[in-house]
Coordinates of C-alpha atoms and ligand atoms in Angstrom, one line a residue:
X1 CA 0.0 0.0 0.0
X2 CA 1.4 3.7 -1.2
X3 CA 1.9 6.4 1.7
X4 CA -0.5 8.8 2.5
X5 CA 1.5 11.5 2.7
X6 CA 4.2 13.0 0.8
X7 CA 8.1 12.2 1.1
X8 CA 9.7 14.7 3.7
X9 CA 6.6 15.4 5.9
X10 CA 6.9 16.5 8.7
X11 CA 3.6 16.6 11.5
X12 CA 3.4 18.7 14.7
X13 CA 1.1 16.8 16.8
X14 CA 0.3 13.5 18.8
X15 CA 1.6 10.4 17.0
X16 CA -1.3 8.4 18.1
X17 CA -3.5 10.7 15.8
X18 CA -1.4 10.9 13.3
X19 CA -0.3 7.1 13.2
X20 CA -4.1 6.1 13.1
X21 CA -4.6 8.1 9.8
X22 CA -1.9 6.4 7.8
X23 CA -2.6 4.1 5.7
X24 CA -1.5 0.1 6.4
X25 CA 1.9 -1.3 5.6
X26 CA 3.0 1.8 3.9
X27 CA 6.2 2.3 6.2
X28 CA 9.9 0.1 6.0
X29 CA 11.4 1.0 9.2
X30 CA 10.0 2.4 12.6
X31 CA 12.9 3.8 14.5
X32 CA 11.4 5.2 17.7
X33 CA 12.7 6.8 21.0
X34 CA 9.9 8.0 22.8
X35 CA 9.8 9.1 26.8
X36 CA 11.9 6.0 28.8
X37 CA 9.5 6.5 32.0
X38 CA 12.4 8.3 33.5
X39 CA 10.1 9.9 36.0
X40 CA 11.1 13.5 35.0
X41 CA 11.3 16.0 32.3
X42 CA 13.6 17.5 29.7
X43 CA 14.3 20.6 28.4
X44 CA 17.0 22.3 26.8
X45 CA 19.3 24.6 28.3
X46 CA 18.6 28.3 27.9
X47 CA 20.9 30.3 24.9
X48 CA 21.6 26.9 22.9
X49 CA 20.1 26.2 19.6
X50 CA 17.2 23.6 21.1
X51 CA 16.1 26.3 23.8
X52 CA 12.7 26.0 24.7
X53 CA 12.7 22.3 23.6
X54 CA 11.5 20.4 26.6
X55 CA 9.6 17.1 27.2
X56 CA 7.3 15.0 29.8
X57 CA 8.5 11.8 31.4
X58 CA 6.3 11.7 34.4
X59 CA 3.3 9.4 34.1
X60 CA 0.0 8.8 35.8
X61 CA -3.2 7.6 34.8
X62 CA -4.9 11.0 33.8
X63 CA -2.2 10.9 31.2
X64 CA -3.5 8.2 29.3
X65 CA -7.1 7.8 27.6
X66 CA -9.6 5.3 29.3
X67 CA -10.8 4.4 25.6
X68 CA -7.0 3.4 25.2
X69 CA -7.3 0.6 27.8
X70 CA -10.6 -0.7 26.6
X71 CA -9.1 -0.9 22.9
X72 CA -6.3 -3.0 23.6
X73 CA -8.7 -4.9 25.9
X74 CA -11.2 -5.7 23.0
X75 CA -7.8 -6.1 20.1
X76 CA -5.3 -7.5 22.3
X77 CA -6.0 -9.5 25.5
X78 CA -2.4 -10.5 25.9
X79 CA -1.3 -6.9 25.5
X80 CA -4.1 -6.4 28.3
X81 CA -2.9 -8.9 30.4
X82 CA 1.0 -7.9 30.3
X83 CA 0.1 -4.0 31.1
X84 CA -2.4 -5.3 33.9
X85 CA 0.7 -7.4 35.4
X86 CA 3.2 -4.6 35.2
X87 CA 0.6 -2.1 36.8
X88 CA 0.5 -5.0 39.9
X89 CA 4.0 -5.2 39.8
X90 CA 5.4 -1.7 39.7
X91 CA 2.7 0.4 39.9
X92 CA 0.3 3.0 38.1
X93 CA 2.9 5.0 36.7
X94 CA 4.4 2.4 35.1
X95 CA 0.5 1.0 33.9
X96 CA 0.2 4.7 32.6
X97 CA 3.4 4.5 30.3
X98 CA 3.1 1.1 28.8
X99 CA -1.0 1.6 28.0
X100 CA 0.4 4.7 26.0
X101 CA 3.0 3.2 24.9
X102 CA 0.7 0.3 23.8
X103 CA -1.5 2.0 21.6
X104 CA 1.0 3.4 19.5
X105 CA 2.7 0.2 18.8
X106 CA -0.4 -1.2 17.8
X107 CA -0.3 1.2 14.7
X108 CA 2.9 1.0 14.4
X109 CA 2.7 -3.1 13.7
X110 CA -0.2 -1.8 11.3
X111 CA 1.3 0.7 8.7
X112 CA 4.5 -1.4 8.4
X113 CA 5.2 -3.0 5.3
X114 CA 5.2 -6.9 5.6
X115 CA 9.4 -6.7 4.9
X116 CA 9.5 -3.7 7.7
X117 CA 11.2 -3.5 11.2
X118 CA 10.7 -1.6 14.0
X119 CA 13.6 -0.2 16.4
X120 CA 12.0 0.8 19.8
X121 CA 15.2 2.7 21.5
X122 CA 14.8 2.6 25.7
X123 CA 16.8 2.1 28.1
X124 CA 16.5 -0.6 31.5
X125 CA 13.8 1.6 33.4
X126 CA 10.9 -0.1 31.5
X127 CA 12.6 -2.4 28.7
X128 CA 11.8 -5.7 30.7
X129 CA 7.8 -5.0 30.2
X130 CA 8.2 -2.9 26.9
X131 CA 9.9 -6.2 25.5
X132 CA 6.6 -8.4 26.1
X133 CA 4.7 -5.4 24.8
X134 CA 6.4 -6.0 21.8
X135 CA 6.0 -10.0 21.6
X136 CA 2.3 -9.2 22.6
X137 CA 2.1 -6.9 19.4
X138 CA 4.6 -8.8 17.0
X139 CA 4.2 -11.9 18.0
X140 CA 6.1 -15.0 18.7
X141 CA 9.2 -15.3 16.8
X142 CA 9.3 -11.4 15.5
X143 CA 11.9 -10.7 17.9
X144 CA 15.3 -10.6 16.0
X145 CA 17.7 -8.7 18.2
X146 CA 18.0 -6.8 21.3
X147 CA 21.0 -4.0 20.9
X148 CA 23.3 -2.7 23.7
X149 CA 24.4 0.8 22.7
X150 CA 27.1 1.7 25.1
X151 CA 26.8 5.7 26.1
X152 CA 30.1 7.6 26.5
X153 CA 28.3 9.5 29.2
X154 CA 27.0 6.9 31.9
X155 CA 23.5 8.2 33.2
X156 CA 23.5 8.1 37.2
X157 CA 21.1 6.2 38.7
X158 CA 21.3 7.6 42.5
X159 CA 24.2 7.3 45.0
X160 CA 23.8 3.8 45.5
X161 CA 23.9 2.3 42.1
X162 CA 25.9 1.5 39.5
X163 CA 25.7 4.5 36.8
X164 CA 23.8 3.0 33.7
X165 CA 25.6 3.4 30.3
X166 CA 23.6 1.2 28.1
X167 CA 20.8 2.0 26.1
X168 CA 19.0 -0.6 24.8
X169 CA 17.4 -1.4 21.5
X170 CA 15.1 -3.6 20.3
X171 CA 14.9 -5.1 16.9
X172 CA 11.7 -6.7 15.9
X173 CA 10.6 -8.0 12.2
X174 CA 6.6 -7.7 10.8
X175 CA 7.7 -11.2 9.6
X176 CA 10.1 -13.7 8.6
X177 CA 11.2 -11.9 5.3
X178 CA 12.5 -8.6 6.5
X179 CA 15.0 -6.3 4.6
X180 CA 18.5 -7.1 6.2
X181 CA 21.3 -5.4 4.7
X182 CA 24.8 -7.0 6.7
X183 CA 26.9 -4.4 7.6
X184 CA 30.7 -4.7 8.9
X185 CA 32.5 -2.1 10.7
X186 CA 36.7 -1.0 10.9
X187 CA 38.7 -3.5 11.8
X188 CA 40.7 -2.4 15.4
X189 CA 44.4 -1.2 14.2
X190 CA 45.6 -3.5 17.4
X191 CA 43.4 -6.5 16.2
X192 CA 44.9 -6.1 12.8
X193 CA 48.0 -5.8 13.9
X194 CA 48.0 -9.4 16.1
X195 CA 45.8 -11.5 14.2
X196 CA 46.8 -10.4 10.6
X197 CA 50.6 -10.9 11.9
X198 CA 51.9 -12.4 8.4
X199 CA 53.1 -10.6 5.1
X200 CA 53.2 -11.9 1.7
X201 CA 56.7 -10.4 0.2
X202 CA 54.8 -7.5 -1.5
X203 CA 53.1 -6.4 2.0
X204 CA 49.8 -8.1 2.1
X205 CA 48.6 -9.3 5.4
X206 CA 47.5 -12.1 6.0
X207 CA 46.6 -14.5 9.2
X208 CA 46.6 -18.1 9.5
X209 CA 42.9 -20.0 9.8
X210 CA 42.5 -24.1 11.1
X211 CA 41.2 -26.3 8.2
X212 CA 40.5 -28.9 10.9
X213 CA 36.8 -29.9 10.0
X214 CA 34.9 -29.9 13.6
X215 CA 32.5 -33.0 12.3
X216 CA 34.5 -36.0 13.0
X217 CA 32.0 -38.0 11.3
X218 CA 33.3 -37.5 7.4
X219 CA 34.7 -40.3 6.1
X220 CA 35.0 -38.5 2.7
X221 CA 36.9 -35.8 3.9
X222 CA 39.5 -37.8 6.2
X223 CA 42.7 -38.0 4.5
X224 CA 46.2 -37.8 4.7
X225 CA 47.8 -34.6 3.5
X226 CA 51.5 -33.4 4.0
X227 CA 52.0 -36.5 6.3
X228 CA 49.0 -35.3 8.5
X229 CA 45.8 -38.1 9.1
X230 CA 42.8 -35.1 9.9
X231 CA 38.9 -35.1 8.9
X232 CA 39.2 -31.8 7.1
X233 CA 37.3 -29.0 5.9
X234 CA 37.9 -29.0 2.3
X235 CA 38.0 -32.1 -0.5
X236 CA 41.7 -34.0 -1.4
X237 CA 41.7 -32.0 -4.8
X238 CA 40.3 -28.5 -3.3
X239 CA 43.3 -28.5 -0.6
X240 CA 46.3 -29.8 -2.9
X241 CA 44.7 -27.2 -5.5
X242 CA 45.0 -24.3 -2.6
X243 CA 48.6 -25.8 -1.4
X244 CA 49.6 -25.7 -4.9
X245 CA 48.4 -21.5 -4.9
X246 CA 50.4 -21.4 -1.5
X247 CA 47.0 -20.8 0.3
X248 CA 47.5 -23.2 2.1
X249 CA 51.0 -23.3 4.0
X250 CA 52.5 -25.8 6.9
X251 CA 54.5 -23.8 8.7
X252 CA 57.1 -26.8 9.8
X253 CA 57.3 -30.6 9.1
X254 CA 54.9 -32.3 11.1
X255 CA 52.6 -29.2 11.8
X256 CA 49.0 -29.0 11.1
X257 CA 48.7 -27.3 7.4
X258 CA 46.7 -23.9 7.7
X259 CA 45.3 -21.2 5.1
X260 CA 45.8 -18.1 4.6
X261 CA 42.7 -15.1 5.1
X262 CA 44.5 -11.7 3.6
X263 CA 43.0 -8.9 5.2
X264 CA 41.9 -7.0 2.2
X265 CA 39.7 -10.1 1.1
X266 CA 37.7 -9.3 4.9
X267 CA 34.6 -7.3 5.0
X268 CA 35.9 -5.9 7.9
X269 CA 34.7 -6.2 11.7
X270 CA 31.5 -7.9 12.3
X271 CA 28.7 -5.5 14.3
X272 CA 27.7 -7.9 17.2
X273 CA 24.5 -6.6 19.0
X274 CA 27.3 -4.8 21.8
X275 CA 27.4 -1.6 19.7
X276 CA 30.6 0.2 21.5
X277 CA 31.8 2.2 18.5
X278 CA 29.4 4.7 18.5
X279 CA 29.6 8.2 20.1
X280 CA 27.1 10.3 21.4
X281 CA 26.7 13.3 19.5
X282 CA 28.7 15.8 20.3
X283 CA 30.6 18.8 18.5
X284 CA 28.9 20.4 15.5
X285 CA 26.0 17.4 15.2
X286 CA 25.4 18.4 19.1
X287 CA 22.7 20.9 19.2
X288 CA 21.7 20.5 23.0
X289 CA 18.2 18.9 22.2
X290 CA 17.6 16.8 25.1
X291 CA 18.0 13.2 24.7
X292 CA 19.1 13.9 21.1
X293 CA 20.8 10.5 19.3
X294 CA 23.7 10.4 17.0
X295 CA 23.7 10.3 13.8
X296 CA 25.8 7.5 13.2
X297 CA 23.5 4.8 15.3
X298 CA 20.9 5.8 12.6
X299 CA 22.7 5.7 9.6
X300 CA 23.6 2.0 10.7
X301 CA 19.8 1.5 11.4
X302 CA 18.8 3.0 8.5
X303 CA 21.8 1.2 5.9
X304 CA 20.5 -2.4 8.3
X305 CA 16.9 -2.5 7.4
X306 CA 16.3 -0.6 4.5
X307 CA 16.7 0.2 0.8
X308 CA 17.6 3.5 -0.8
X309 CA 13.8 5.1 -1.8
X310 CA 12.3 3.1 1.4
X311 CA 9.7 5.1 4.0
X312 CA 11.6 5.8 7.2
X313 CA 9.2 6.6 9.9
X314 CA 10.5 8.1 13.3
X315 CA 7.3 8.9 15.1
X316 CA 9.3 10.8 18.4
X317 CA 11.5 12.1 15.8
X318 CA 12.8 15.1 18.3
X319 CA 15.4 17.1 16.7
X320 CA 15.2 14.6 13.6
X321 CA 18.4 12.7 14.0
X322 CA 16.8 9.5 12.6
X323 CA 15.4 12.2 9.3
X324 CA 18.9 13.7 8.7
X325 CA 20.2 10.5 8.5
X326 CA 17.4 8.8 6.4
X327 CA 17.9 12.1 3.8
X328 CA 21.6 11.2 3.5
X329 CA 20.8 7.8 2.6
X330 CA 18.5 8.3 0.3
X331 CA 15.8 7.2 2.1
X332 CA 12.4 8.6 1.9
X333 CA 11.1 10.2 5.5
X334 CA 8.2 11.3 7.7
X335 CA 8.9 12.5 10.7
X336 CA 6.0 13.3 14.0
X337 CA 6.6 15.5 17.2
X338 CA 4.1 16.8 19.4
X339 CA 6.7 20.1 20.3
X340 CA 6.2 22.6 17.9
X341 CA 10.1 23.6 18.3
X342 CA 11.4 19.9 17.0
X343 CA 9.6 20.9 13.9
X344 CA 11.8 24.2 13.4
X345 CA 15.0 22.3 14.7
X346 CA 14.2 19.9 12.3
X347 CA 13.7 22.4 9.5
X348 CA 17.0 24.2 10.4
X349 CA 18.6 21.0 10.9
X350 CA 18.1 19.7 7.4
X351 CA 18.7 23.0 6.0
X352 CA 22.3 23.1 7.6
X353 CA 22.6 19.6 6.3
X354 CA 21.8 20.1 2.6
X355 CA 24.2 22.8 2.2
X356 CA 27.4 21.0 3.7
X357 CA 26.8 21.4 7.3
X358 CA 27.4 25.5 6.9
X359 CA 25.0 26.0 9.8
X360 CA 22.8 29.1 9.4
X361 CA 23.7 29.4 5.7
X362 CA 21.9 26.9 4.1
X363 CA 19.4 26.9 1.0
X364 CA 17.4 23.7 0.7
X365 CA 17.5 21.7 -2.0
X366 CA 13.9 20.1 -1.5
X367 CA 10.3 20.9 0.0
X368 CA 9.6 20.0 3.7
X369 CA 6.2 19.4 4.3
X370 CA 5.0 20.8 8.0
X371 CA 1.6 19.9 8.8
X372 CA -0.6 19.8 11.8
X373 CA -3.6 18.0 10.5
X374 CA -4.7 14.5 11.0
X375 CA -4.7 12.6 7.5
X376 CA -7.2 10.6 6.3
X377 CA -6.3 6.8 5.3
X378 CA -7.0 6.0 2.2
X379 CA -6.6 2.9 2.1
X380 CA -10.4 1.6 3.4
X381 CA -12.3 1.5 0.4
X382 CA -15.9 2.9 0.5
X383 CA -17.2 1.7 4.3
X384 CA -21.0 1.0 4.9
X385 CA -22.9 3.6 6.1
X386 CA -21.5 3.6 10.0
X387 CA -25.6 3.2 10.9
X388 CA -25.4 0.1 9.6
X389 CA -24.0 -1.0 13.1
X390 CA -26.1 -0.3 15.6
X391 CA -27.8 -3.7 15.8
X392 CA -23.8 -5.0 15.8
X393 CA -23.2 -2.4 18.5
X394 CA -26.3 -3.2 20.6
X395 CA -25.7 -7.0 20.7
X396 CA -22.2 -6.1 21.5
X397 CA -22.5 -3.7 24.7
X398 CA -25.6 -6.1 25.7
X399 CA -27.7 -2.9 25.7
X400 CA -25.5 -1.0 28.2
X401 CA -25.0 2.3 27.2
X402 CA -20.9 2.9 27.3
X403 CA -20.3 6.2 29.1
X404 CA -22.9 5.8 32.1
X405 CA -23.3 1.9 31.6
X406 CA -27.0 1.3 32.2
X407 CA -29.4 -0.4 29.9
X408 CA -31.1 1.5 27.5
X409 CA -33.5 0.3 24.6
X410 CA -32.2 -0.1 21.5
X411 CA -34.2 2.9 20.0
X412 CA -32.6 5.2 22.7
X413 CA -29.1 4.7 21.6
X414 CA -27.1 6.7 19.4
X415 CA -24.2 5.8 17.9
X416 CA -21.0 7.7 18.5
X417 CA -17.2 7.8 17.5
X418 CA -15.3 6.7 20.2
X419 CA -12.1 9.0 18.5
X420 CA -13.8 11.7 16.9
X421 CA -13.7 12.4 13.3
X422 CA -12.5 15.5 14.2
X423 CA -9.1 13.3 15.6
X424 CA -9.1 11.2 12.5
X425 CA -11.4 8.4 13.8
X426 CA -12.6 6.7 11.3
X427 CA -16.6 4.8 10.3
X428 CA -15.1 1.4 10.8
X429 CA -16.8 -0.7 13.5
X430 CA -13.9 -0.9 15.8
X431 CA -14.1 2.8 16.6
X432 CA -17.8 3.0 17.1
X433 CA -19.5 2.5 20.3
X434 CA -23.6 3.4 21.4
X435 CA -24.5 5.6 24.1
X436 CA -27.4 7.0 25.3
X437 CA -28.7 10.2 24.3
X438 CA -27.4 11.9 27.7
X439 CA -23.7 10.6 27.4
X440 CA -23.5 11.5 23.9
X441 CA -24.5 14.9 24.1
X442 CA -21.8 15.0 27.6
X443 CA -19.2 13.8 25.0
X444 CA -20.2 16.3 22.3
X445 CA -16.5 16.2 20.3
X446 CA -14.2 15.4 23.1
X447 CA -12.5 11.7 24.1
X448 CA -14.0 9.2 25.7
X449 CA -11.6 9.7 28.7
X450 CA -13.2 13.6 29.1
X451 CA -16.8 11.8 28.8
X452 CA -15.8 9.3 31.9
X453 CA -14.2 11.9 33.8
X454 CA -17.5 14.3 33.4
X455 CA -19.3 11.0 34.2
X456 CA -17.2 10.3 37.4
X457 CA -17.4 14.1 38.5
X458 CA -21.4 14.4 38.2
X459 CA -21.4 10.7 40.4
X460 CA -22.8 8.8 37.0
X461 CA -20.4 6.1 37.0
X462 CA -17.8 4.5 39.6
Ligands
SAM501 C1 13.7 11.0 23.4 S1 13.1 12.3 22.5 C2 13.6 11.9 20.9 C3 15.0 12.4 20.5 C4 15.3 12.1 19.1 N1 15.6 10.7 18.8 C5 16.5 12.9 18.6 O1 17.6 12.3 18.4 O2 16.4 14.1 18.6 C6 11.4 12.0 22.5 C7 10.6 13.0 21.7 O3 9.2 12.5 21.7 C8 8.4 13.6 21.7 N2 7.0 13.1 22.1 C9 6.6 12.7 23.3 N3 5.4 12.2 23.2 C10 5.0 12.3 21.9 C11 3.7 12.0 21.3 N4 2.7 11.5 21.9 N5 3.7 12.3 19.9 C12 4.7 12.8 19.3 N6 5.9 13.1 19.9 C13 6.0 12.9 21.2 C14 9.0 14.6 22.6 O4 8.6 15.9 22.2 C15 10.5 14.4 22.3 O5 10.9 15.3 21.3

C-alpha cells in the first residue's frame, strides 16, 4: 500500500492521531525513541540552539485515555494482560506508560510493510515490560535482536547504584522476510595488527585460519595430506589445488597445514549486538536537544533495514536525527513530534545539512512538508454507512450504554465515535461504540476519557 502523505513530511502533533490516519503497511522501518518513564522531564538549556525544547517523562493515569485501555482490551488480550501485570507489579505510573506506549505500537505493527522492522530505543527503566509489549504486538518469533548501545556519558542512577551506560534497542521484524542489509564495521588497528601478523613479500597481510573440520564424522573428507591423518574442511583435490596456490602453507614438518585469510579479502569487523563504536553526538552534530541521538547509530539502522527510496518513519522524531540521516541515505522520511520547536529544529537541521553542514547558511534543495492536521487513510475502500452497526453495537455492549453503563433500549441509543472524526477516527466498527442520548450529548466532540471523567465528576459512573 502507497503512503498517505508525501516524502519529507513532517507533523506537529500526537503520534497516536497521526499514526491512526496512515494508511497500512506503507512504512519500511519504525525507529522510535519515545519518553523511557524516566520519571522527569527535559528541556534544553537556555541560549543553545534547542532552547525551549523540553519534554514529559512523568506518568500517571490521567495521562492516558480510558478508551485506550478498553481498545487493547477488546484487540489484544495478551497486550491487556501484560500491562495489567506490570501495573500490579510496579505500579500506576508504570500502567500509565506502557498503556500509552501500547496504543501506539499497535499502529505502528499496522502501517508497516510486511518486509518492515521496527527499532523501539529505551533504556533498563521499562525495557523488561516494553519487550513483552512487543512479543504481545509482533508476535512470537518477530523478535530478532536486542541492541546494547554503550553511552560515552554513563546516566547516574542515585548514590547507591551502579551508573547505567547502556541504552537498549530492540529489533523486531513484521515477519520472517525482512529487509537485512549485513553491515561490517573497521577493523581495530591493534586486532589487525596481532591476528593479521603475516606478510606476503609485497606487504599483504594475512593470518593463518584451522582447516580442521569440527565434524568428525566425514569419512570423505578424512585423509592424509602433508603426512598429517585429519577429517578436514575442504575435498583431497580442493586443498592440494590451494597448497599448490600457497594458500594453504605448513609452517614446519609435522605441523597441522593452515590457510591463509588476507585482510583485504575481509569485510571488515563484524557489528555484534554490543554496539561500543558509536559516540554520542557531540561537537557540531550536538545541538543540546535533550535526549538527542547520534547520527551515526541511525545511519547503521537505516543502511540495516532498509533500501535506498524506502519510507523511514521516526514517530518521536525530536530534533530529527533519525530524518537527517534517512535524507543522506536516500531514504524517503516522515517525521512526527508533538513540540512545535522539534519541527523548526528539524527544519534548520536539514537546512544546515543540505548545504554541507554550513550551519545558518543553508538553501534547501527540496520541499519539507509541516503539517498539523490528522490525515485521512486512504486505504479503506468505501465503508458501509457507519448506521449500519447499531444492531452489531447493541448486541455487542448487551444494551449498556458505554459512558454511564446502564441499559437503554435499542431505539434510545445513538451511535458515537469513540475517536472523533474530528481526531481522524474513522466509520469502521472498531471505533464506534452506542451511548445514550445523555452521554452522547456530555461527550459532544471530546475523548471518551473527558466523557468518563464528566461521568465520574457528576457521580454517574464509579
Ligand atoms: C527522546 S526524544 C527523541 C529524541 C530524538 N531521537 C533525537 O535524536 O532528537 C522524545 C521525543 O518524543 C516527543 N514526544 C513525546 N510524546 C509524543 C507524542 N505523543 N507524539 C509525538 N511526539 C512525542 C517529545 O517531544 C520528544 O521530542
Amino acid at each position: 500500500m502507497t503512503a498517505n502523505w508525501k516524502n519529507r513530511t513532517l507533523w506537529t502533533g500526537d503520534n497516536l492521531d497521526i499514526m491512526r490516519g496512515m494508511n497500512s503497511h506503507s512504512v519500511d522501518l519504525i525507529y522510535l525513541d519515545p519518553p523511557f518513564n524516566s520519571n522527569r522531564d527535559y528541556a534544553a538549556p537556555i541560549g543553545s540552539q534547542a532552547a525551549g525544547a523540553a519534554f514529559k517523562d512523568t506518568w500517571a493515569l490521567s495521562d492516558v485515555d480510558e478508551a485506550w485501555h478498553g481498545e487493547i482490551a477488546d484487540r489484544e488480550p495478551a497486550l491487556y494482560a501484560i500491562i495489567d501485570a506490570a501495573g500490579l507489579a510496579h505500579g500506576k505510573g508504570m500502567k500509565s506508560y506502557l498503556i500509552m506506549m501500547a496504543v501506539r505500537l499497535m499502529e505502528m505493527h499496522r502501517i508497516l510493510k510486511p518486509t518492515g522492522s521496527v527499532y523501539l530505543h529505551c533504556d533498563p527503566t521499562a525495557s523488561h515490560y516494553l519487550k513483552m509489549l512487543m512479543d504481545a504486538v509482533f508476535g512470537p518469533g518477530r523478535f530478532r535482536n536486542e541492541l546494547s548501545w554503550r553511552r560515552s556519558n554513563p546516566k547516574s542512577h542515585g548514590k547507591k547504584n551502579f551508573p547505567n551506560c547502556r541504552d537498549i534497542i530492540f529489533r523486531f521484524t513484521k515477519t520472517e522476510d525482512c529487509t537485512f542489509n549485513q553491515v561490517f564495521g573497521e577493523h581495530n588497528p591493534e586486532y589487525v595488527r596481532t591476528a593479521y601478523k603475516y606478510r606476503e613479500p609485497d606487504g599483504r597481510r594475512y593470518r593463518l585460519l584451522p582447516l580442521l573440520n569440527p565434524n568428525n564424522d566425514r569419512p570423505n573428507l578424512t585423509y592424509e595430506f602433508l603426512g598429517i591423518t585429519r577429517v578436514w574442511r575442504w575435498t583431497r583435490k580442493r586443498m592440494e589445488q590451494a597448497y599448490q596456490d600457497g594458500i594453504v602453507v605448513q609452517l614446519k614438518p609435522g605441523a597441522v597445514p593452515q590457510y591463509k585469510k588476507y585482510l583485504d579479502e575481509s569485510k571488515g569487523r563484524t557489528i555484534t549486538n554490543d554496539w561500543r563504536d558509536i559516540e554520542q553526538a557531540a561537537g557540531n552534530e550536538y545541538i543540546d536537544y535533550p535526549t538527542q541521538k547520534p547520527l551515526a547509530l541511525l545511519d547503521r539502522i537505516i543502511r540495516v533495514s532498509s533500501n535506498p527510496g524506502d519510507m523511514i518513519l521516526d514517530p518521536f522524531c525530536g530534533c530529527a536525527t533519525a530524518l537527517v540521516a534517512a535524507d543522506r541515505l536516500q531514504r524517503q522520511w516522515v517525521g512526527i513530534d508533538l513540540s512545535s520547536l522539534a519541527a523548526k529544529l528539524v527544519n534548520k537541521r536539514l537546512r544546515d545539512d543540505a548545504a554541507g553542514k554550513d550551519a545558518g547558511s543553508g538553501k534547501l534543495f527540496f520541499e519539507i512538508h509541516h503539517r498539523t492536521d490528522i490525515p485521512a487513510r486512504t486505504d479503506l475502500g468505501p465503508l458501509p454507512d457507519y448506521r449500519t452497526h447499531k444492531h452489531t453495537l447493541y448486541g455487542r455492549q448487551e444494551g449498556l450504554c458505554n459512558g454511564c453503563r446502564v441499559m437503554f433500549p435499542f431505539r434510545n441509543m445513538t451511535i458515537d465515535h469513540i475517536i472523533p472524526q474530528s481526531r481522524g477516527g474513522g466509520d469502521h466498527l472498531k471505533n464506534l461504540q452506542l451511548l445514550c442520548g445523555a452521554c452522547n450529548s456530555t461527550k459532544g466532540t471530546g475523548t471518551q476519557e473527558e466523557l468518563i471523567a464528566r461521568l465520574k465528576a457528576q457521580g454517574l459512573r464509579n
